[in-house]
Tab-separated table of C-alpha atoms and ligand atoms in Angstrom:
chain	number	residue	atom	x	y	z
V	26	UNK	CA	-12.374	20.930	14.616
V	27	UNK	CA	-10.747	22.118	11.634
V	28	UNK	CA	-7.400	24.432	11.112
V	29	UNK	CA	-6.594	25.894	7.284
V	30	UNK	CA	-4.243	24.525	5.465
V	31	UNK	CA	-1.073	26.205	5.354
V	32	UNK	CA	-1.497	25.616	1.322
V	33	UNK	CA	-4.325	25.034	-1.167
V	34	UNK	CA	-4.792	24.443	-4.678
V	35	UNK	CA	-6.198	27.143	-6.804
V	36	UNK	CA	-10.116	25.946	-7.392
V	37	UNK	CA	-10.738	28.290	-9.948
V	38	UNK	CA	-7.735	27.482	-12.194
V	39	UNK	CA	-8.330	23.718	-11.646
V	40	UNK	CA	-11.806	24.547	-12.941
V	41	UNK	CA	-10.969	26.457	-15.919
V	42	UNK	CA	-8.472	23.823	-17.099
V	43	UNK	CA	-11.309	21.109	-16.509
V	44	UNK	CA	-13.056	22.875	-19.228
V	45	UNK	CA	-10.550	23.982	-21.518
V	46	UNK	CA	-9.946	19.982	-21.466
V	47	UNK	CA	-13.593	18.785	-21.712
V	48	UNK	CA	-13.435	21.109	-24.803
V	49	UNK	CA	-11.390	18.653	-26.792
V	50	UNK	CA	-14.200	16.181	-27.667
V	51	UNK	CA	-16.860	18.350	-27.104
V	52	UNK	CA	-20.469	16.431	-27.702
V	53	UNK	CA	-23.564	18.128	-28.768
V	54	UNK	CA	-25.335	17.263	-25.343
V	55	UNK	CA	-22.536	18.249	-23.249
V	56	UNK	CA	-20.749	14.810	-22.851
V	57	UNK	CA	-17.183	13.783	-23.752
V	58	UNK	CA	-15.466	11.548	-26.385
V	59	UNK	CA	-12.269	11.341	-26.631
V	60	UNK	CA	-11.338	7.797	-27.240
V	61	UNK	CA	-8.144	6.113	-26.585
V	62	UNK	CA	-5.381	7.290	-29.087
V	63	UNK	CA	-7.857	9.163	-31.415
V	64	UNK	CA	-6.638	12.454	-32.837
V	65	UNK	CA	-8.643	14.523	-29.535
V	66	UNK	CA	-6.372	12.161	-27.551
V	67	UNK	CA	-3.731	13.565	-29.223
V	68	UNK	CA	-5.011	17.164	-29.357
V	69	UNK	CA	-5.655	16.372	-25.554
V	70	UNK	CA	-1.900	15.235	-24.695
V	71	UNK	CA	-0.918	18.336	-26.532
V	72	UNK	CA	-2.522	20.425	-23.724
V	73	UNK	CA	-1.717	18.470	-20.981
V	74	UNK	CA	2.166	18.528	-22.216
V	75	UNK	CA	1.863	22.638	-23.038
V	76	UNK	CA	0.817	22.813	-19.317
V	77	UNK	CA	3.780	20.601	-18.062
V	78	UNK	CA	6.452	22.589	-19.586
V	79	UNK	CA	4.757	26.050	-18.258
V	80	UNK	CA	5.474	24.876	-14.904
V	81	UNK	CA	8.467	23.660	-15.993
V	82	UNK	CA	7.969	19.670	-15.290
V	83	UNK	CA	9.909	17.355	-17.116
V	84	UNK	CA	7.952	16.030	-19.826
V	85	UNK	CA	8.388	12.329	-20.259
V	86	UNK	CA	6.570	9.708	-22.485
V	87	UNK	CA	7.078	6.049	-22.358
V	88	UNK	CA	7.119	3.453	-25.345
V	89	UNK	CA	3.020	2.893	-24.897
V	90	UNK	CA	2.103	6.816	-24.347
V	91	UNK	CA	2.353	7.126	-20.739
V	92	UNK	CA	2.767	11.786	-20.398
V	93	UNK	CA	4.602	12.367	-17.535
V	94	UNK	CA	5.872	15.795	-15.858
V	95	UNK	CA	8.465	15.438	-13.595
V	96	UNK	CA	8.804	17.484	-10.781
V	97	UNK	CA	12.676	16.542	-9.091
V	98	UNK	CA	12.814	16.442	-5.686
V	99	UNK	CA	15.238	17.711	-2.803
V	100	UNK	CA	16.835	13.995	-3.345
V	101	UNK	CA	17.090	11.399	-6.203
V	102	UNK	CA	14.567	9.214	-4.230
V	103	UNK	CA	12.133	6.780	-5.636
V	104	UNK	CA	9.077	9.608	-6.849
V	105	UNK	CA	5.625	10.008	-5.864
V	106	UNK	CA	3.608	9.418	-8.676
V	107	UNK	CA	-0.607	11.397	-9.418
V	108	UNK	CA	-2.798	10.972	-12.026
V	109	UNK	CA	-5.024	9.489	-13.981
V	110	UNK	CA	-5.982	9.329	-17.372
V	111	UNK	CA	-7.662	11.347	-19.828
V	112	UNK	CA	-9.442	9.114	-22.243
V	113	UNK	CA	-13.225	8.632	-22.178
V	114	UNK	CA	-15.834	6.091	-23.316
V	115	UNK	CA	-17.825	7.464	-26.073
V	116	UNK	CA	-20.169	10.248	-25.158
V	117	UNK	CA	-18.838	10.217	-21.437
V	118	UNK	CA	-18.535	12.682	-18.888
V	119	UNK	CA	-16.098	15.735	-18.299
V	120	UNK	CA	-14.588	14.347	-15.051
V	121	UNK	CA	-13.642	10.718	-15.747
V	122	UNK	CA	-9.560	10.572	-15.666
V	123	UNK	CA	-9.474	14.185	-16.402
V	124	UNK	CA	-10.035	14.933	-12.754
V	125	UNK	CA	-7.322	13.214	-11.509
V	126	UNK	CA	-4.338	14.337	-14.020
V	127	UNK	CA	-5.450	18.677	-13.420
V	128	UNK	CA	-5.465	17.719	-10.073
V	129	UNK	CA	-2.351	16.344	-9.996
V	130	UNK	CA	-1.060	18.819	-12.583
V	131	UNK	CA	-2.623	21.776	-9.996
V	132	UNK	CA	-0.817	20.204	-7.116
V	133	UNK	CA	2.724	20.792	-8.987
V	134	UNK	CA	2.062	23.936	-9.607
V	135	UNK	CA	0.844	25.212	-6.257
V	136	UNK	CA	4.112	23.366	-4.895
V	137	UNK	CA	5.746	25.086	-7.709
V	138	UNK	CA	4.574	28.734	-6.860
V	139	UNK	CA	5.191	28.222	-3.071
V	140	UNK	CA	8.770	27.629	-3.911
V	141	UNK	CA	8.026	24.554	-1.684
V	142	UNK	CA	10.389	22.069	-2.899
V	143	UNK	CA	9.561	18.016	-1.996
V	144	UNK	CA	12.442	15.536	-0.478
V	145	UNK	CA	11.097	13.285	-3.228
V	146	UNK	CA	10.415	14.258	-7.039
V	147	UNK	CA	7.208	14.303	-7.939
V	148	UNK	CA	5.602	12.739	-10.735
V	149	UNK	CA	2.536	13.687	-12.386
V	150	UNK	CA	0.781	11.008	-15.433
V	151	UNK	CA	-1.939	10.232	-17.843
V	152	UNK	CA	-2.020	6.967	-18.245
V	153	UNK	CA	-2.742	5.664	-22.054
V	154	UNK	CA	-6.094	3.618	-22.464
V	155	UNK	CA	-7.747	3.701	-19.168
V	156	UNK	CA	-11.155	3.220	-20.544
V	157	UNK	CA	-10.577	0.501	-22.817
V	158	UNK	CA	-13.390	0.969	-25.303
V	159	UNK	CA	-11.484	1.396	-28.942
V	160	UNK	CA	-8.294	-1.178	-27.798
V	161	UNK	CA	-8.497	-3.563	-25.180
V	162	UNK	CA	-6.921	-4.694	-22.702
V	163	UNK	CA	-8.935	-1.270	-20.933
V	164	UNK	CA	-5.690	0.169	-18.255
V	165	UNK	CA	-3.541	-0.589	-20.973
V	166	UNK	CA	-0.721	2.295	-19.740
V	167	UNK	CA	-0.482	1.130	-16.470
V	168	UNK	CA	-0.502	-2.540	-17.133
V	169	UNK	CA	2.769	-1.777	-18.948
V	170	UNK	CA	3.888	0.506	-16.923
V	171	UNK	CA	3.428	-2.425	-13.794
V	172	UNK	CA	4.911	-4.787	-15.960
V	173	UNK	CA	2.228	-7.137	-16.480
V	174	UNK	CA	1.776	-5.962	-20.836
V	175	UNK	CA	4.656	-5.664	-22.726
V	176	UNK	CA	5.187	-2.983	-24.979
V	177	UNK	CA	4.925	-5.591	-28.359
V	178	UNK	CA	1.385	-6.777	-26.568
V	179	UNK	CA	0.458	-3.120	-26.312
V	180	UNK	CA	1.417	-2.003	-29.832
V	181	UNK	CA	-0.365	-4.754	-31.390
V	182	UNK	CA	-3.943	-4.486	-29.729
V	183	UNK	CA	-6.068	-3.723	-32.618
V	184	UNK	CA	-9.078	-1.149	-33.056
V	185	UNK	CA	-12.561	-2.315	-34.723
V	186	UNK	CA	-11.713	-0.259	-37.771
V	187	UNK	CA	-8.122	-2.701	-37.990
V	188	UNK	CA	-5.751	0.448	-37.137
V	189	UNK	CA	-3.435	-1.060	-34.160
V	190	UNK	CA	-2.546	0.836	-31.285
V	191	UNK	CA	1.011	1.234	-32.106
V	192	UNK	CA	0.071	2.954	-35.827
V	193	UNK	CA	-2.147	5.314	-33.867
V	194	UNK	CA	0.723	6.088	-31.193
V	195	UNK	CA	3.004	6.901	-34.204
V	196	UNK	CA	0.130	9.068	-35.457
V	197	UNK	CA	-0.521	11.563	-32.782
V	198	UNK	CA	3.019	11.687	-31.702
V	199	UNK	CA	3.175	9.817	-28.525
V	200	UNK	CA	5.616	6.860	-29.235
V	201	UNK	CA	8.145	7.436	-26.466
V	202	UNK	CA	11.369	5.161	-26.051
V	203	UNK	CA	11.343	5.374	-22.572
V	204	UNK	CA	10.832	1.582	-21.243
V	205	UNK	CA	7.263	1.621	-19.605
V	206	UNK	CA	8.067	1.091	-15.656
V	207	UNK	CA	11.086	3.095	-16.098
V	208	UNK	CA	10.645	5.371	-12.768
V	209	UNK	CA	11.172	4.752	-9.343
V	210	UNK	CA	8.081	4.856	-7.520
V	211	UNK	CA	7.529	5.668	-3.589
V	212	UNK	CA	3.587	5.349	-3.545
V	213	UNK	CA	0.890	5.965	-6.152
V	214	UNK	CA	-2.087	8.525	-5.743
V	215	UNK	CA	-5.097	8.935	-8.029
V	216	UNK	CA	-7.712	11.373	-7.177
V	217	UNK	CA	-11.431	10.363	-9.393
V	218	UNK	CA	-14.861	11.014	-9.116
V	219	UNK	CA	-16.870	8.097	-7.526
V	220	UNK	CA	-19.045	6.919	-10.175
V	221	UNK	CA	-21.904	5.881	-8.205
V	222	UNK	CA	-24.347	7.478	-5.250
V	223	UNK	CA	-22.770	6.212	-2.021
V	224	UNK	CA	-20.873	9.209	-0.972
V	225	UNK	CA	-23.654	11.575	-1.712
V	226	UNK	CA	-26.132	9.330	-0.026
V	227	UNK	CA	-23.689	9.529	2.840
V	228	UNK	CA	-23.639	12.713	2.832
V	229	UNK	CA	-19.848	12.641	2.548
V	230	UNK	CA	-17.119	15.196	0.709
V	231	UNK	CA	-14.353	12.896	0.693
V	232	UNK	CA	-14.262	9.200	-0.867
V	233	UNK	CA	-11.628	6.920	1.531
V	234	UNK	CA	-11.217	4.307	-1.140
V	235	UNK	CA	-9.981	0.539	0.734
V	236	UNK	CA	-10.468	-1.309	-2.527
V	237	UNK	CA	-11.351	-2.136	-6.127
V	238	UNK	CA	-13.597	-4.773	-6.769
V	239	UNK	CA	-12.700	-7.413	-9.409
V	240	UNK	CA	-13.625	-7.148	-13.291
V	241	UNK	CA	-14.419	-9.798	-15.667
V	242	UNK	CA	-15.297	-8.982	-18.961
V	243	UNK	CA	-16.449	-11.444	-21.752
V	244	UNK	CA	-17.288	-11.689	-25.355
V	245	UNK	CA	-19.868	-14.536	-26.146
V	246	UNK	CA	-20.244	-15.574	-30.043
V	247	UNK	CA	-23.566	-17.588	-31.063
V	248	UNK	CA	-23.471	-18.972	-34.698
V	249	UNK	CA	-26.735	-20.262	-35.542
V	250	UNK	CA	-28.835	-20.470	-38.713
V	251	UNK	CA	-30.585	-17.474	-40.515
V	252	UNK	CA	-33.807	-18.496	-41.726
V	253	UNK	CA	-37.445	-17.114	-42.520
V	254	UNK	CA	-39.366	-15.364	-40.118
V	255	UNK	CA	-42.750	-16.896	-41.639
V	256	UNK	CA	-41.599	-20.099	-42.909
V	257	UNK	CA	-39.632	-21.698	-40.514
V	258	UNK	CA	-41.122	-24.191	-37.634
V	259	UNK	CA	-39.825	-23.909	-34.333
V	260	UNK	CA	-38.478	-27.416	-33.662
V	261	UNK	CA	-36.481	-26.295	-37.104
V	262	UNK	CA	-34.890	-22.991	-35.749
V	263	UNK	CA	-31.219	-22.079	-34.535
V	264	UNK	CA	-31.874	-18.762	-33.470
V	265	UNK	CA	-28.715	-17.009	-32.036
V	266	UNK	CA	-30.522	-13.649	-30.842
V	267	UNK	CA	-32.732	-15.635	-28.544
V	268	UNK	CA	-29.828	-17.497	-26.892
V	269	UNK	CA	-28.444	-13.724	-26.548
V	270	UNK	CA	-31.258	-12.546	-24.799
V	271	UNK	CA	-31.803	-15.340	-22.503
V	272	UNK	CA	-27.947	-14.737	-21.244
V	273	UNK	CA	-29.017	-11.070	-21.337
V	274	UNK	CA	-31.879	-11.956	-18.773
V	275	UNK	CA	-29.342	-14.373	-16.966
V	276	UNK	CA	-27.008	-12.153	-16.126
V	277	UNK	CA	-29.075	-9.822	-13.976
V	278	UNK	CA	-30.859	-12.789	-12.543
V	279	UNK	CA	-27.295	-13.930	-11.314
V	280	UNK	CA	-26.900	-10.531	-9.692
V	281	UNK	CA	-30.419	-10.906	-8.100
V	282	UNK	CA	-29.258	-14.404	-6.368
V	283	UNK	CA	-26.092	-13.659	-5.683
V	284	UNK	CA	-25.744	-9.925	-4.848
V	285	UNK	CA	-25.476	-7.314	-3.331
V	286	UNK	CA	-21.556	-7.804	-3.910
V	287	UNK	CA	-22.280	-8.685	-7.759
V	288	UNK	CA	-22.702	-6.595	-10.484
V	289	UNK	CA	-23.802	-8.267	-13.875
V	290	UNK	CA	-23.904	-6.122	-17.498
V	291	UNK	CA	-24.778	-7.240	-20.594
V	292	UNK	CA	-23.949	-3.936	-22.530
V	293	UNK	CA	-23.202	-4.471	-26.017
V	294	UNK	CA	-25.445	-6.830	-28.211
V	295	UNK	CA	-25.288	-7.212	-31.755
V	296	UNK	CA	-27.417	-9.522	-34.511
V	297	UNK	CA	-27.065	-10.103	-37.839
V	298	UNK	CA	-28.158	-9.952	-40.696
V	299	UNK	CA	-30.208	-7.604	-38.334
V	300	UNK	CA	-33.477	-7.296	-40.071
V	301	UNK	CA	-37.212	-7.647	-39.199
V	302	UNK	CA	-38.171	-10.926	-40.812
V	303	UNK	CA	-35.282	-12.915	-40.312
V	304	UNK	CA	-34.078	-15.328	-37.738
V	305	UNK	CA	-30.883	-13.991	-36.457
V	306	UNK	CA	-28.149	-15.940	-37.721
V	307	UNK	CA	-25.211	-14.496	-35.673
V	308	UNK	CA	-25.302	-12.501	-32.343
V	309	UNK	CA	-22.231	-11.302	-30.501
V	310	UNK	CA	-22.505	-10.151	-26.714
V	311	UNK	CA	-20.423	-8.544	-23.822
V	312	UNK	CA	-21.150	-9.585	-20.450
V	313	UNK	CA	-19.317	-7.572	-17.700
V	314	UNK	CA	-18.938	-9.412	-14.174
V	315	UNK	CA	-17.652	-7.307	-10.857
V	316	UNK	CA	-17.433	-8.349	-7.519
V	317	UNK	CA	-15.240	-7.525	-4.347
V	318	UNK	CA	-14.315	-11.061	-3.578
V	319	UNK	CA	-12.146	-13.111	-6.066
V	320	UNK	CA	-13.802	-16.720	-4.924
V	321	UNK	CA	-17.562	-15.050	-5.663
V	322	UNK	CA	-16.270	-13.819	-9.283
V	323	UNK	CA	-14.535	-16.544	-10.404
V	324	UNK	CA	-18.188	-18.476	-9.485
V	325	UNK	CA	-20.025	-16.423	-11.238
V	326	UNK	CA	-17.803	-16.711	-14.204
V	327	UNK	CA	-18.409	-20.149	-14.351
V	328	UNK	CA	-22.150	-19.630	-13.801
V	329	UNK	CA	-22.730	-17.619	-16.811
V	330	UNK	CA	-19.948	-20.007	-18.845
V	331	UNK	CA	-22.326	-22.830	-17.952
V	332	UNK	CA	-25.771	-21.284	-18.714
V	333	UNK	CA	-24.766	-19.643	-21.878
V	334	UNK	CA	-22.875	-23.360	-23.130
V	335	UNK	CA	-26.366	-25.029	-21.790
V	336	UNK	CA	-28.744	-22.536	-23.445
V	337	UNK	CA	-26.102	-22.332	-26.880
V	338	UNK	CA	-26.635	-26.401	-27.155
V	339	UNK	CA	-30.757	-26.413	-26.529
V	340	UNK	CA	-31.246	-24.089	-29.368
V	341	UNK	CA	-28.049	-25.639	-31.708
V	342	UNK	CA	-26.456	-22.637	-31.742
V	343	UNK	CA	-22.610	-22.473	-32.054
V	344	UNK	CA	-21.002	-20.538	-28.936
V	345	UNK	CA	-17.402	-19.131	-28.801
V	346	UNK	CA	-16.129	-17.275	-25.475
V	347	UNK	CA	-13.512	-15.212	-25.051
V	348	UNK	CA	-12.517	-12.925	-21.925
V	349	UNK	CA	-11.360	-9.192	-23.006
V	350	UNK	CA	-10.321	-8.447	-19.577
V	351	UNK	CA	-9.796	-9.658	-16.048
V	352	UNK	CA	-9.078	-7.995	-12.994
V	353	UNK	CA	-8.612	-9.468	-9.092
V	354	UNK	CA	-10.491	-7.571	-6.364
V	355	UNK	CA	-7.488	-5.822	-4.916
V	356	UNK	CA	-7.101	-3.680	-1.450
V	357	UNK	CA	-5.129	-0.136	-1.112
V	358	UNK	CA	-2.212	0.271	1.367
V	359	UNK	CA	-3.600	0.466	4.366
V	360	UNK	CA	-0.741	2.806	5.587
V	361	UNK	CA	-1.946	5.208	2.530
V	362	UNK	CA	-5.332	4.535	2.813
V	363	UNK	CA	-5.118	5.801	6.564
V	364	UNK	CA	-3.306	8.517	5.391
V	365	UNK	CA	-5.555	9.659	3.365
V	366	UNK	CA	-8.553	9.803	5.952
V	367	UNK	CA	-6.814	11.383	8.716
V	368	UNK	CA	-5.644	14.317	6.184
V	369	UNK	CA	-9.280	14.757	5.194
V	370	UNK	CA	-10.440	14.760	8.524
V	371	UNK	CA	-7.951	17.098	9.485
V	372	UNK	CA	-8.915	19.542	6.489
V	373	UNK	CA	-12.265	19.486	8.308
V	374	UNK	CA	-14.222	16.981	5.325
V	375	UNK	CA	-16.711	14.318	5.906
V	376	UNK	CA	-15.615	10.683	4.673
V	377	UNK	CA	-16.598	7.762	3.759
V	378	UNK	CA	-14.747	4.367	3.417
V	379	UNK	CA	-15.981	2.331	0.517
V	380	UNK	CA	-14.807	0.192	-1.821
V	381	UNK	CA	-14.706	1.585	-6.176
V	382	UNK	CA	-17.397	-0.106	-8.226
V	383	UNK	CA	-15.226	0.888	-11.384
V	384	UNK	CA	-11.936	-0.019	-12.094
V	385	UNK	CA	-8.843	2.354	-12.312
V	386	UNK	CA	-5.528	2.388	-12.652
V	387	UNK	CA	-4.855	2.537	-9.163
V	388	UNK	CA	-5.532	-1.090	-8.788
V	389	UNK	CA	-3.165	-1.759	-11.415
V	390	UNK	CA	-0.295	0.299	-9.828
V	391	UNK	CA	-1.370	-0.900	-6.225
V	392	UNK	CA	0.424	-4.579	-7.755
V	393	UNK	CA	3.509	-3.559	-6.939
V	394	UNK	CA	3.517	0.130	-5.241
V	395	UNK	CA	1.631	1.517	-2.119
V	396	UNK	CA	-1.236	3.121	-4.011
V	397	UNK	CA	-4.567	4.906	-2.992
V	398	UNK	CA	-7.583	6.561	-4.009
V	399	UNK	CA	-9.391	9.638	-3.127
V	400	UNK	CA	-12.880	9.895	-4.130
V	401	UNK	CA	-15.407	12.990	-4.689
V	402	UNK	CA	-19.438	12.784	-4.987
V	403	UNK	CA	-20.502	12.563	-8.549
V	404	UNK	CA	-23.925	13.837	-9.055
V	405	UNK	CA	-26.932	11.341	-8.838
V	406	UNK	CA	-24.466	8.529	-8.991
V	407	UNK	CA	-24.151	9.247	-12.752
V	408	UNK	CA	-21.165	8.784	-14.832
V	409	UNK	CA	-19.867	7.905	-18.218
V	410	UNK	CA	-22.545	9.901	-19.972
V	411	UNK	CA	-22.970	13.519	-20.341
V	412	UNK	CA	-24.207	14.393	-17.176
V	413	UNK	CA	-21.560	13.435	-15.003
V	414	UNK	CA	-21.063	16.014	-12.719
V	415	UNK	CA	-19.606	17.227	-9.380
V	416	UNK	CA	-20.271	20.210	-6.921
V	417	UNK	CA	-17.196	22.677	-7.563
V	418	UNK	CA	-16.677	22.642	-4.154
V	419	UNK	CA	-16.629	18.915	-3.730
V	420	UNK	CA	-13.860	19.262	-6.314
V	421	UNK	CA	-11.657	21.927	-4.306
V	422	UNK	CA	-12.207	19.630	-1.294
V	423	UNK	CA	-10.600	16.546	-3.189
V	424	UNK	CA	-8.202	18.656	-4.790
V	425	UNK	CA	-6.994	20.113	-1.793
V	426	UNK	CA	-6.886	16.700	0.134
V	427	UNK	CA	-5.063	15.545	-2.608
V	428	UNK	CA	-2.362	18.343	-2.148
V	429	UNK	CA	-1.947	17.392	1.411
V	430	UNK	CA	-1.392	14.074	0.695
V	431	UNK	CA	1.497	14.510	-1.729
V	432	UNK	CA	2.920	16.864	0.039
V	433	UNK	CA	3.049	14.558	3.422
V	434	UNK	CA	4.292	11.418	0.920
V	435	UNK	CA	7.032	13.778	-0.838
V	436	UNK	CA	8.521	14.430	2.246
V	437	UNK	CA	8.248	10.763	4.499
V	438	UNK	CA	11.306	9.082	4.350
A	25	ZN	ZN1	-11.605	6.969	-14.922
């Protein structure tokens, strides 16, 4: 049994200002990019910070980017912080991070128009760099906002194209003094789409997040020979795109033995010189490892380490490896996690436990504050391309629980 909620977030604005945002970007086949610290990043802050100050937030930045909007509270008391970020891979979807900050940003401004003020300020942010593709480390904000990158670290990461983070931050006007970290934090809350099929398989409105498995992400040099396609014997060959390949192949072998808890990507794969009738000389691959347990990643990043050294020596191919990123399995606050359930279920919405297959900044924040995750369906399971999608009302539901649980956290002592 069900009873409406006393307040609700307003679907239909939350919906407009998903697409005013997923304007900024805008791909020819419907999809996203808006890449870390780009100028739509910038273009994108600028809304986000326009819609702050209408509801008359606070607006804050910290020394890597971090937007805040602060909404005080009743008390000076340690804030509850919502959001996400609002970044995208290249040609991703409309929902990724953006979700999660209009959410949060809707959720403020209910509160706001109900002249409901919270015991506790609340705290709405977009976290710089969630998605990691044009500077890594990928959850760059809230890694120095948790304390674990320092602002020097963060300034210095450097793009493809050479520009460094820092230069960018300058450039689209989001180098804040603020110390990263510097806000009292009761509990953190980030509302996202699921990213994968298990809630719509389920049946279920309402993602109960416990977890997020762990990430391992690494770069894999071969330096071999370049050589003649039509000349060159076998015995006589160093190719470095067949080593490539054969760790390509390995990697979803590994999640064939060892799943289902392992998740194995090759997903970027470059050769050079690149050309039809030459023996690569060079390849450079990503491999991306995930799995809910720490002991059964840390295995399989020795597994691949091992095959791709093994392979690498057969063929006399030189192999460098470097890890871009690395993440432990982590679990939510229970307390929270609960929390979050029961306030579903009491808005009348199906749930579903389950543990995030992507990584967010939640996990990052959950380090060293209470921190939880709400999840909605996403459409076929599909994400980070254009056709990520979610039912509007699957999006009212998670705003709405989303509400709710602010509103309980802003007030608990
Ligand atoms: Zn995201």
């Amino acid at each position: 049994m069900s009873t409406a909620p006393a307040i609700a977030p307003d679907a239909e604005r939350l919906r407009r200002r998903l697409d005013a945002m997923a304007r900024i970007g805008a791909s020819a086949g419907g999809g996203v990019t808006r890449l870390a610290l780009t100028e739509e990043d910038g273009r994108a802050r600028d809304l986000l910070a326009r819609w702050l100050h209408e509801i008359g937030l606070e607006v804050r930045m910290d020394a890597v980017g971090n937007l805040f909007g602060i909404r005080a509270g009743r008390e000076d008391a340690p804030a509850v912080l919502v959001g996400s970020h609002l970044d995208t891979v290249v040609d991703g979807g409309r929902l990724d991070g953006s979700l999660g900050v209009l959410a949060a940003l809707e959720a403020a401004q209910t509160l706001e128009e109900r002249g409901i003020a919270t015991r506790r300020p609340l705290a709405i942010v977009s976290f710089t760099n969630e998605e990691g593709v044009r500077f890594q480390p990928d959850m760059m904000g809230s890694l120095a906002f948790a304390g674990h990158l320092s602002v020097e670290q963060m300034r210095g990461a450097a793009a493809d194209d050479g520009a460094t983070a820092g230069e960018c931050l300058q450039r689209i006007g989001y180098a804040g003094e603020r110390a990263p970290g510097d806000l009292p934090v009761h509990a953190f809350l980030e509302l996202h789409i699921e990213q994968g099929p298990l809630l719509e398989r389920a049946g279920a409105t309402i993602g109960v997040v416990e977890g997020v498995q762990g990430l391992s992400w690494t770069e894999i040099r071969l330096r071999g020979e370049a050589n003649h396609a039509g000349t060159t014997p076998f015995d006589a060959r160093h190719d470095a795109g067949l080593v490539a390949a054969e760790i390509v192949a390995f990697a979803r072998a590994l999640s064939r033995e060892r799943g289902p808890g392992l998740r194995a990507t090759a997903g970027s794969l470059r050769l050079a010189p690149g050309a039809v009738n030459i023996i690569p000389g060079e390849a450079t691959l990503t491999v991306d490892l995930r799995h809910p347990e720490e002991a059964s990643l840390a295995a399989a990043e020795e597994a691949l380490e091992r095959f791709a050294a093994e392979r690498a020596a057969r063929e006399g191919v030189a192999i460098a490896m470097q890890r871009l990123a690395r993440t432990f399995p982590i679990r939510f606050d229970p307390t929270l996690v609960g929390l979050v359930e029961a306030t579903a279920h009491r808005l009348g919405r199906t749930t579903l436990r389950l543990t995030s297959g992507a990584g967010h900044d939640a996990q990052i924040l959950a380090a060293c504050h209470p921190a939880a995750m709400v999840f909605v369906p996403s459409r076929g399971g599909r994400s980070h391309c254009p056709q990520e999608e979610t039912a509007p009302a699957d999006i009212a539901a998670g705003a709405a629980v989303l509400l709710q649980v602010v509103l309980q956290l802003a007030e608990a002592v």
